[in-house]
DNA sequence: CGCCTAATAT
DNA sequence: AATATTAGGC
């Protein structure tokens, strides 16, 4: 913590000077993107291999705020790099690729990329990447834990119901007693007890009504969940192991199981969309039924669309992915205007702040319908 | 048993 | 709709 972990908000003209690492084995492409990024006033470091990028990042992590990486690269490819960065450094990673195969796009985002840009990347998209940094930093503050390097902070507590807390920090009655047994009526429930639970409630006083608060899967909690799942591999991800990896106190295996069930359902739904080409993740033979997938059109927020035609930018929330996997900037409670914008004379104000926040302000987790 | 998953309940 | 709880199956 000694070294300015978040130099982000110190800078008076923030987006300008933001540290960006670009990785692409295609030198031409690398150069082009680098130039565009510099035109956006970012502080850019370009690498042609994941290895070199990693070496630099590991050494000077504090100097970077975000990483842009191509997907297809020899040796260590973008996904691997993403994985390493995600677990080792805590930087947002944005993927780039000319491959519009949705399975690849989804894979990138599911694995934790904050966004996915299709090549050729346009400068308009790069002008907005700072939003990922802002959002991550902002939400990190609100949720306390984590200041970067330590992937395992012991101070994880389950925040149950009650507050979404924007900037609120009050509240928090002591919930959850250290050890609550008296629940669970599993085996041997033979004796038909009279069950006078109703009896106990009235004027007396707190009848120990342990209203176990429901777990609320905040974006942050969900992120930890996904991280754990990915770490284990989707095939080996089971409640117990996920729970262990998450290390959230108060969270139960049942909680995780429930969420996992929903998560799987959601993943299955995703696969129902575009052809699931790519043999990368052959589902295991063993466990879950792997029945067919219905052929349905790609649908975003209820409407059938072809995302490849509209715009070559993919947003996680447009794809109906879990919130924290990719909401772009524009947290309603955060006012970007507080930050000095780029050199607007050069880049154009509308491009910086006017990138229709309306369509990415939504925050949907598992959108069904 | 413990744990997993699908189904069902809240 | 999101979570919790139950019911069976290894």
Coordinates of C-alpha atoms (C1' of nucleotides) in Angstrom, one line a residue:
Chain A
X1 CA 0.0 0.0 0.0
X2 CA 2.9 2.3 0.2
X3 CA 3.0 2.9 -3.4
X4 CA 0.1 4.9 -4.5
X5 CA -2.3 2.1 -5.3
X6 CA -4.9 4.4 -6.8
X7 CA -3.2 7.3 -8.3
X8 CA -6.2 7.5 -10.4
X9 CA -8.0 10.1 -8.6
X10 CA -5.0 12.1 -7.8
X11 CA -4.5 13.2 -11.2
X12 CA -6.4 16.3 -11.9
X13 CA -6.9 15.5 -15.5
X14 CA -7.5 11.9 -15.0
X15 CA -8.3 10.2 -18.2
X16 CA -5.2 11.8 -19.6
X17 CA -2.2 10.0 -18.4
X18 CA -4.0 6.8 -17.5
X19 CA -1.6 3.9 -17.8
X20 CA -2.5 1.5 -20.6
X21 CA -0.7 -1.7 -21.6
X22 CA -1.4 -2.9 -25.1
X23 CA -0.5 -6.4 -26.3
X24 CA -0.7 -7.6 -29.8
X25 CA 1.6 -9.8 -31.8
X26 CA 0.5 -8.1 -35.0
X27 CA 2.9 -5.2 -35.1
X28 CA 0.9 -3.1 -37.4
X29 CA -2.1 -3.4 -35.4
X30 CA -0.2 -2.8 -32.2
X31 CA 1.2 0.3 -33.6
X32 CA -2.1 1.6 -34.8
X33 CA -3.8 1.0 -31.5
X34 CA -0.9 2.5 -29.7
X35 CA -1.2 5.6 -31.7
X36 CA -4.9 5.9 -31.1
X37 CA -4.4 5.4 -27.4
X38 CA -1.8 8.1 -27.3
X39 CA -4.2 10.3 -29.2
X40 CA -6.5 9.8 -26.4
X41 CA -3.9 11.1 -24.0
X42 CA -3.3 7.8 -22.3
X43 CA 0.2 6.8 -21.2
X44 CA 0.8 3.8 -23.4
X45 CA 3.1 0.9 -23.3
X46 CA 3.0 -1.5 -26.2
X47 CA 4.2 -5.1 -26.2
X48 CA 4.1 -7.7 -28.9
X49 CA 4.0 -10.7 -26.6
X50 CA 2.1 -11.6 -23.6
X51 CA 5.3 -12.6 -21.9
X52 CA 6.9 -9.2 -22.2
X53 CA 3.8 -7.5 -21.2
X54 CA 3.5 -9.7 -18.1
X55 CA 7.1 -9.0 -17.2
X56 CA 6.5 -5.3 -17.3
X57 CA 3.3 -5.5 -15.5
X58 CA 4.7 -7.5 -12.7
X59 CA 7.5 -5.1 -12.3
X60 CA 5.6 -1.9 -12.6
X61 CA 2.1 -2.8 -11.8
X62 CA 1.3 0.5 -10.2
X63 CA 1.9 2.3 -13.4
X64 CA -0.9 0.6 -15.2
X65 CA -4.6 1.0 -15.0
X66 CA -5.9 -1.3 -17.7
X67 CA -4.6 -3.8 -20.2
X68 CA -5.7 -4.3 -23.8
X69 CA -4.9 -7.6 -25.3
X70 CA -5.3 -9.3 -28.6
X71 CA -6.8 -12.8 -28.3
X72 CA -4.8 -14.7 -30.9
X73 CA -1.2 -14.7 -30.1
X74 CA 1.5 -17.4 -30.3
X75 CA 2.7 -19.0 -27.0
X76 CA 0.6 -17.2 -24.4
X77 CA -2.6 -16.1 -26.0
X78 CA -5.0 -13.4 -24.8
X79 CA -7.1 -15.8 -22.7
X80 CA -4.1 -17.0 -20.8
X81 CA -2.9 -13.6 -20.3
X82 CA -6.3 -12.5 -19.1
X83 CA -6.3 -15.4 -16.6
X84 CA -2.9 -14.5 -15.3
X85 CA -3.6 -10.9 -14.9
X86 CA -6.9 -11.5 -13.3
X87 CA -5.5 -13.6 -10.6
X88 CA -2.1 -12.1 -10.1
X89 CA -2.5 -8.5 -10.8
X90 CA -5.8 -6.9 -10.4
X91 CA -6.1 -4.9 -13.5
X92 CA -9.1 -4.7 -15.8
X93 CA -8.5 -6.5 -19.1
X94 CA -10.1 -5.6 -22.4
X95 CA -9.8 -8.1 -25.2
X96 CA -9.5 -7.4 -28.9
X97 CA -9.9 -9.7 -31.8
X98 CA -10.9 -9.7 -35.4
X99 CA -12.7 -12.9 -34.7
X100 CA -16.4 -12.2 -34.4
X101 CA -17.3 -15.7 -33.5
X102 CA -19.6 -15.1 -30.6
X103 CA -18.3 -18.1 -28.7
X104 CA -14.9 -16.4 -28.5
X105 CA -16.4 -13.1 -27.5
X106 CA -18.4 -14.7 -24.9
X107 CA -15.5 -16.7 -23.7
X108 CA -13.5 -13.6 -23.2
X109 CA -16.1 -11.9 -21.3
X110 CA -17.1 -14.9 -19.2
X111 CA -13.6 -15.3 -18.2
X112 CA -13.5 -11.8 -16.9
X113 CA -12.6 -9.4 -19.6
X114 CA -14.3 -6.1 -19.0
X115 CA -15.1 -5.7 -22.6
X116 CA -14.4 -7.1 -26.0
X117 CA -13.5 -5.0 -29.0
X118 CA -13.7 -6.2 -32.5
X119 CA -11.0 -5.2 -34.9
X120 CA -10.5 -2.9 -36.5
X121 CA -10.7 -1.1 -33.2
X122 CA -12.0 2.4 -33.5
X123 CA -10.6 5.3 -31.6
X124 CA -14.1 6.1 -30.3
X125 CA -14.0 3.0 -28.4
X126 CA -10.6 3.6 -26.9
X127 CA -11.7 7.0 -25.7
X128 CA -14.1 5.3 -23.4
X129 CA -12.0 2.6 -21.9
X130 CA -11.2 4.8 -18.9
X131 CA -14.7 4.1 -17.7
X132 CA -13.6 0.6 -16.9
X133 CA -10.9 1.9 -14.7
X134 CA -13.2 4.3 -13.0
X135 CA -15.8 1.8 -12.4
X136 CA -13.5 -0.8 -11.0
X137 CA -11.8 1.7 -8.7
X138 CA -15.0 3.2 -7.6
X139 CA -16.7 -0.1 -6.7
X140 CA -13.5 -1.2 -5.0
X141 CA -13.7 1.6 -2.7
X142 CA -17.3 1.0 -1.8
X143 CA -16.7 -2.5 -1.0
X144 CA -13.6 -2.2 1.0
X145 CA -11.5 -5.3 0.5
X146 CA -8.8 -5.5 -2.0
X147 CA -6.3 -3.0 -2.9
X148 CA -4.7 -4.7 -5.7
X149 CA -2.3 -7.4 -5.1
X150 CA -3.7 -9.6 -2.5
X151 CA -6.1 -12.0 -4.0
X152 CA -6.9 -13.5 -0.7
X153 CA -8.1 -10.9 1.7
X154 CA -9.2 -12.6 4.9
X155 CA -11.6 -9.9 5.7
X156 CA -14.4 -11.1 3.7
X157 CA -17.7 -10.8 5.2
X158 CA -21.0 -11.6 3.8
X159 CA -23.0 -8.6 3.3
X160 CA -26.5 -9.9 3.5
X161 CA -29.6 -7.9 2.9
X162 CA -30.4 -4.5 3.6
X163 CA -28.4 -2.0 1.8
X164 CA -27.0 -1.5 -1.5
X165 CA -25.2 1.3 0.1
X166 CA -24.2 3.8 -2.4
X167 CA -22.1 5.7 -0.1
X168 CA -23.8 4.6 2.9
X169 CA -21.9 2.9 5.5
X170 CA -24.1 3.0 8.4
X171 CA -26.5 0.2 9.2
X172 CA -25.4 -3.2 9.9
X173 CA -27.1 -4.5 12.9
X174 CA -25.3 -7.5 14.1
X175 CA -26.8 -10.3 12.1
X176 CA -25.6 -13.8 12.1
X177 CA -24.6 -15.0 15.4
X178 CA -21.3 -16.8 15.6
X179 CA -22.8 -20.1 15.7
X180 CA -26.3 -20.8 14.8
X181 CA -27.3 -24.3 15.1
X182 CA -30.9 -24.9 15.8
X183 CA -32.0 -25.1 12.3
X184 CA -32.1 -27.8 9.8
X185 CA -34.4 -30.5 10.5
X186 CA -32.8 -33.1 8.4
X187 CA -32.8 -36.6 9.3
X188 CA -35.0 -38.1 11.9
X189 CA -37.8 -35.7 12.1
X190 CA -40.1 -38.3 13.1
X191 CA -41.6 -37.1 16.3
X192 CA -44.5 -35.0 15.2
X193 CA -43.8 -32.2 17.5
X194 CA -46.6 -29.9 18.2
X195 CA -44.7 -27.1 16.7
X196 CA -45.7 -24.1 18.6
X197 CA -43.5 -21.7 16.9
X198 CA -46.3 -19.3 16.4
X199 CA -46.8 -19.4 20.1
X200 CA -43.6 -17.7 20.9
X201 CA -44.1 -14.5 19.0
X202 CA -45.7 -11.7 20.7
X203 CA -45.0 -9.1 23.3
X204 CA -42.4 -11.0 25.2
X205 CA -39.3 -9.9 23.7
X206 CA -37.0 -11.0 20.9
X207 CA -37.7 -14.6 20.6
X208 CA -34.5 -15.2 19.0
X209 CA -36.3 -14.9 15.8
X210 CA -33.3 -15.7 13.6
X211 CA -34.5 -14.3 10.4
X212 CA -31.6 -15.4 8.5
X213 CA -31.0 -12.7 6.0
X214 CA -30.9 -13.8 2.5
X215 CA -27.7 -13.6 0.7
X216 CA -27.7 -10.9 -1.9
X217 CA -25.4 -11.7 -4.8
X218 CA -24.0 -8.3 -5.4
X219 CA -21.8 -7.8 -8.4
X220 CA -18.8 -8.1 -6.2
X221 CA -19.8 -11.3 -4.6
X222 CA -20.8 -12.7 -7.9
X223 CA -17.4 -11.7 -9.3
X224 CA -15.7 -13.7 -6.6
X225 CA -18.0 -16.5 -7.4
X226 CA -17.1 -16.4 -11.1
X227 CA -13.5 -16.1 -10.3
X228 CA -13.6 -19.2 -8.2
X229 CA -15.6 -21.1 -10.8
X230 CA -13.1 -20.2 -13.5
X231 CA -10.2 -21.1 -11.3
X232 CA -11.6 -24.5 -10.8
X233 CA -12.7 -24.9 -14.3
X234 CA -16.4 -25.1 -15.1
X235 CA -16.2 -28.8 -15.0
X236 CA -14.8 -29.1 -11.6
X237 CA -16.7 -26.2 -10.1
X238 CA -18.9 -27.6 -7.4
X239 CA -20.4 -25.7 -4.4
X240 CA -18.0 -26.9 -1.8
X241 CA -14.9 -26.0 -3.7
X242 CA -16.3 -22.7 -4.9
X243 CA -17.2 -21.9 -1.3
X244 CA -13.8 -22.6 -0.1
X245 CA -12.1 -20.6 -2.8
X246 CA -14.4 -17.6 -2.2
X247 CA -13.7 -17.7 1.5
X248 CA -16.6 -15.5 2.4
X249 CA -17.6 -15.8 6.0
X250 CA -21.2 -16.5 6.6
X251 CA -21.7 -17.9 3.1
X252 CA -23.0 -21.4 3.1
X253 CA -22.6 -24.2 0.6
X254 CA -26.2 -24.1 0.0
X255 CA -26.0 -20.4 -0.9
X256 CA -23.4 -21.2 -3.4
X257 CA -25.2 -24.2 -4.7
X258 CA -28.2 -22.2 -5.3
X259 CA -26.3 -19.5 -7.2
X260 CA -24.4 -22.1 -9.1
X261 CA -27.6 -23.6 -10.3
X262 CA -28.7 -20.3 -11.6
X263 CA -25.4 -19.6 -13.1
X264 CA -25.4 -22.9 -15.0
X265 CA -28.8 -22.2 -16.2
X266 CA -27.7 -18.9 -17.5
X267 CA -24.7 -20.3 -19.2
X268 CA -26.8 -22.9 -20.9
X269 CA -29.0 -20.2 -22.2
X270 CA -26.0 -18.5 -23.7
X271 CA -25.0 -21.5 -25.5
X272 CA -28.4 -21.8 -27.0
X273 CA -27.5 -18.8 -29.1
X274 CA -24.9 -18.8 -31.7
X275 CA -23.2 -21.9 -32.7
X276 CA -20.9 -23.0 -30.1
X277 CA -18.0 -23.6 -32.3
X278 CA -14.6 -23.9 -30.9
X279 CA -13.6 -27.1 -29.3
X280 CA -11.8 -25.2 -26.5
X281 CA -14.1 -26.2 -23.8
X282 CA -15.5 -29.5 -24.5
X283 CA -18.0 -30.0 -21.8
X284 CA -17.1 -32.9 -19.6
X285 CA -18.6 -36.2 -20.4
X286 CA -19.5 -37.1 -16.9
X287 CA -21.8 -34.8 -15.1
X288 CA -24.4 -32.6 -16.4
X289 CA -26.8 -33.4 -19.1
X290 CA -25.6 -31.8 -22.2
X291 CA -28.6 -32.0 -24.2
X292 CA -29.1 -30.1 -27.3
X293 CA -29.5 -26.5 -27.5
X294 CA -32.3 -24.9 -29.2
X295 CA -31.6 -22.8 -32.1
X296 CA -32.6 -19.4 -31.2
X297 CA -31.6 -16.1 -32.5
X298 CA -29.3 -14.0 -30.5
X299 CA -31.4 -11.8 -28.4
X300 CA -30.4 -8.8 -26.4
X301 CA -32.8 -7.4 -23.9
X302 CA -35.6 -9.2 -25.5
X303 CA -35.0 -8.2 -29.0
X304 CA -33.5 -10.2 -31.8
X305 CA -30.4 -8.6 -33.0
X306 CA -27.3 -9.2 -34.8
X307 CA -24.7 -7.6 -32.6
X308 CA -22.1 -8.0 -35.3
X309 CA -23.8 -5.5 -37.5
X310 CA -24.7 -2.8 -35.2
X311 CA -21.5 -1.8 -33.7
X312 CA -18.4 -3.6 -33.2
X313 CA -18.3 -3.2 -29.5
X314 CA -19.6 -5.8 -27.2
X315 CA -20.8 -4.9 -23.8
X316 CA -21.3 -7.6 -21.2
X317 CA -24.5 -6.2 -20.1
X318 CA -25.8 -6.0 -23.6
X319 CA -25.2 -9.7 -23.8
X320 CA -27.1 -10.3 -20.6
X321 CA -24.0 -11.3 -18.7
X322 CA -23.7 -11.1 -15.0
X323 CA -23.3 -7.5 -14.0
X324 CA -19.8 -7.2 -12.7
X325 CA -18.4 -9.0 -15.6
X326 CA -18.7 -6.0 -17.7
X327 CA -20.6 -3.0 -16.9
X328 CA -19.0 -0.1 -18.5
X329 CA -18.5 3.0 -16.6
X330 CA -21.3 5.4 -15.9
X331 CA -22.3 4.4 -12.6
X332 CA -25.2 6.6 -11.9
X333 CA -23.8 7.7 -8.7
X334 CA -20.6 8.7 -10.2
X335 CA -20.2 12.0 -12.0
X336 CA -17.6 11.8 -14.7
X337 CA -17.7 15.5 -15.0
X338 CA -15.9 15.7 -11.8
X339 CA -12.9 14.4 -13.6
X340 CA -11.2 16.7 -15.9
X341 CA -11.8 15.4 -19.3
X342 CA -9.2 14.8 -21.9
X343 CA -7.9 17.5 -24.0
X344 CA -11.1 18.1 -25.6
X345 CA -9.8 20.5 -28.2
X346 CA -8.2 17.6 -29.8
X347 CA -10.4 14.7 -29.4
X348 CA -13.9 16.1 -29.3
X349 CA -16.0 16.4 -26.3
X350 CA -18.9 14.4 -27.6
X351 CA -16.7 11.4 -28.0
X352 CA -15.5 11.4 -24.5
X353 CA -18.6 12.0 -22.5
X354 CA -21.3 11.6 -25.0
X355 CA -20.9 8.0 -25.9
X356 CA -24.5 7.3 -25.2
X357 CA -24.3 6.2 -21.6
X358 CA -28.0 5.4 -22.0
X359 CA -27.3 2.1 -23.4
X360 CA -24.8 0.9 -21.0
X361 CA -26.1 2.2 -17.7
X362 CA -28.2 -0.8 -17.3
X363 CA -27.1 -3.4 -14.9
X364 CA -28.5 -6.7 -15.4
X365 CA -27.5 -9.9 -14.0
X366 CA -29.3 -12.8 -15.3
X367 CA -31.8 -11.5 -17.6
X368 CA -34.3 -13.9 -18.7
X369 CA -37.7 -13.2 -19.7
Chain B
dC1 C1' -23.1 -39.6 6.0
dG2 C1' -21.5 -35.7 2.9
dC3 C1' -22.1 -33.5 -1.1
dC4 C1' -24.3 -32.6 -5.6
dT5 C1' -28.0 -31.4 -8.5
dA6 C1' -32.8 -30.9 -10.0
dA7 C1' -37.0 -29.6 -8.5
dT8 C1' -39.8 -27.0 -5.9
dA9 C1' -41.1 -23.6 -2.4
dT10 C1' -41.0 -18.8 -0.7
Chain C
dA1 C1' -37.1 -12.9 -10.1
dA2 C1' -33.8 -14.2 -6.8
dT3 C1' -32.8 -17.3 -3.1
dA4 C1' -33.8 -21.0 -0.1
dT5 C1' -35.1 -25.5 0.9
dT6 C1' -36.2 -30.1 -0.2
dA7 C1' -35.7 -34.6 -2.3
dG8 C1' -33.0 -38.1 -4.1
dG9 C1' -29.0 -40.0 -6.0
dC10 C1' -24.4 -41.3 -5.7

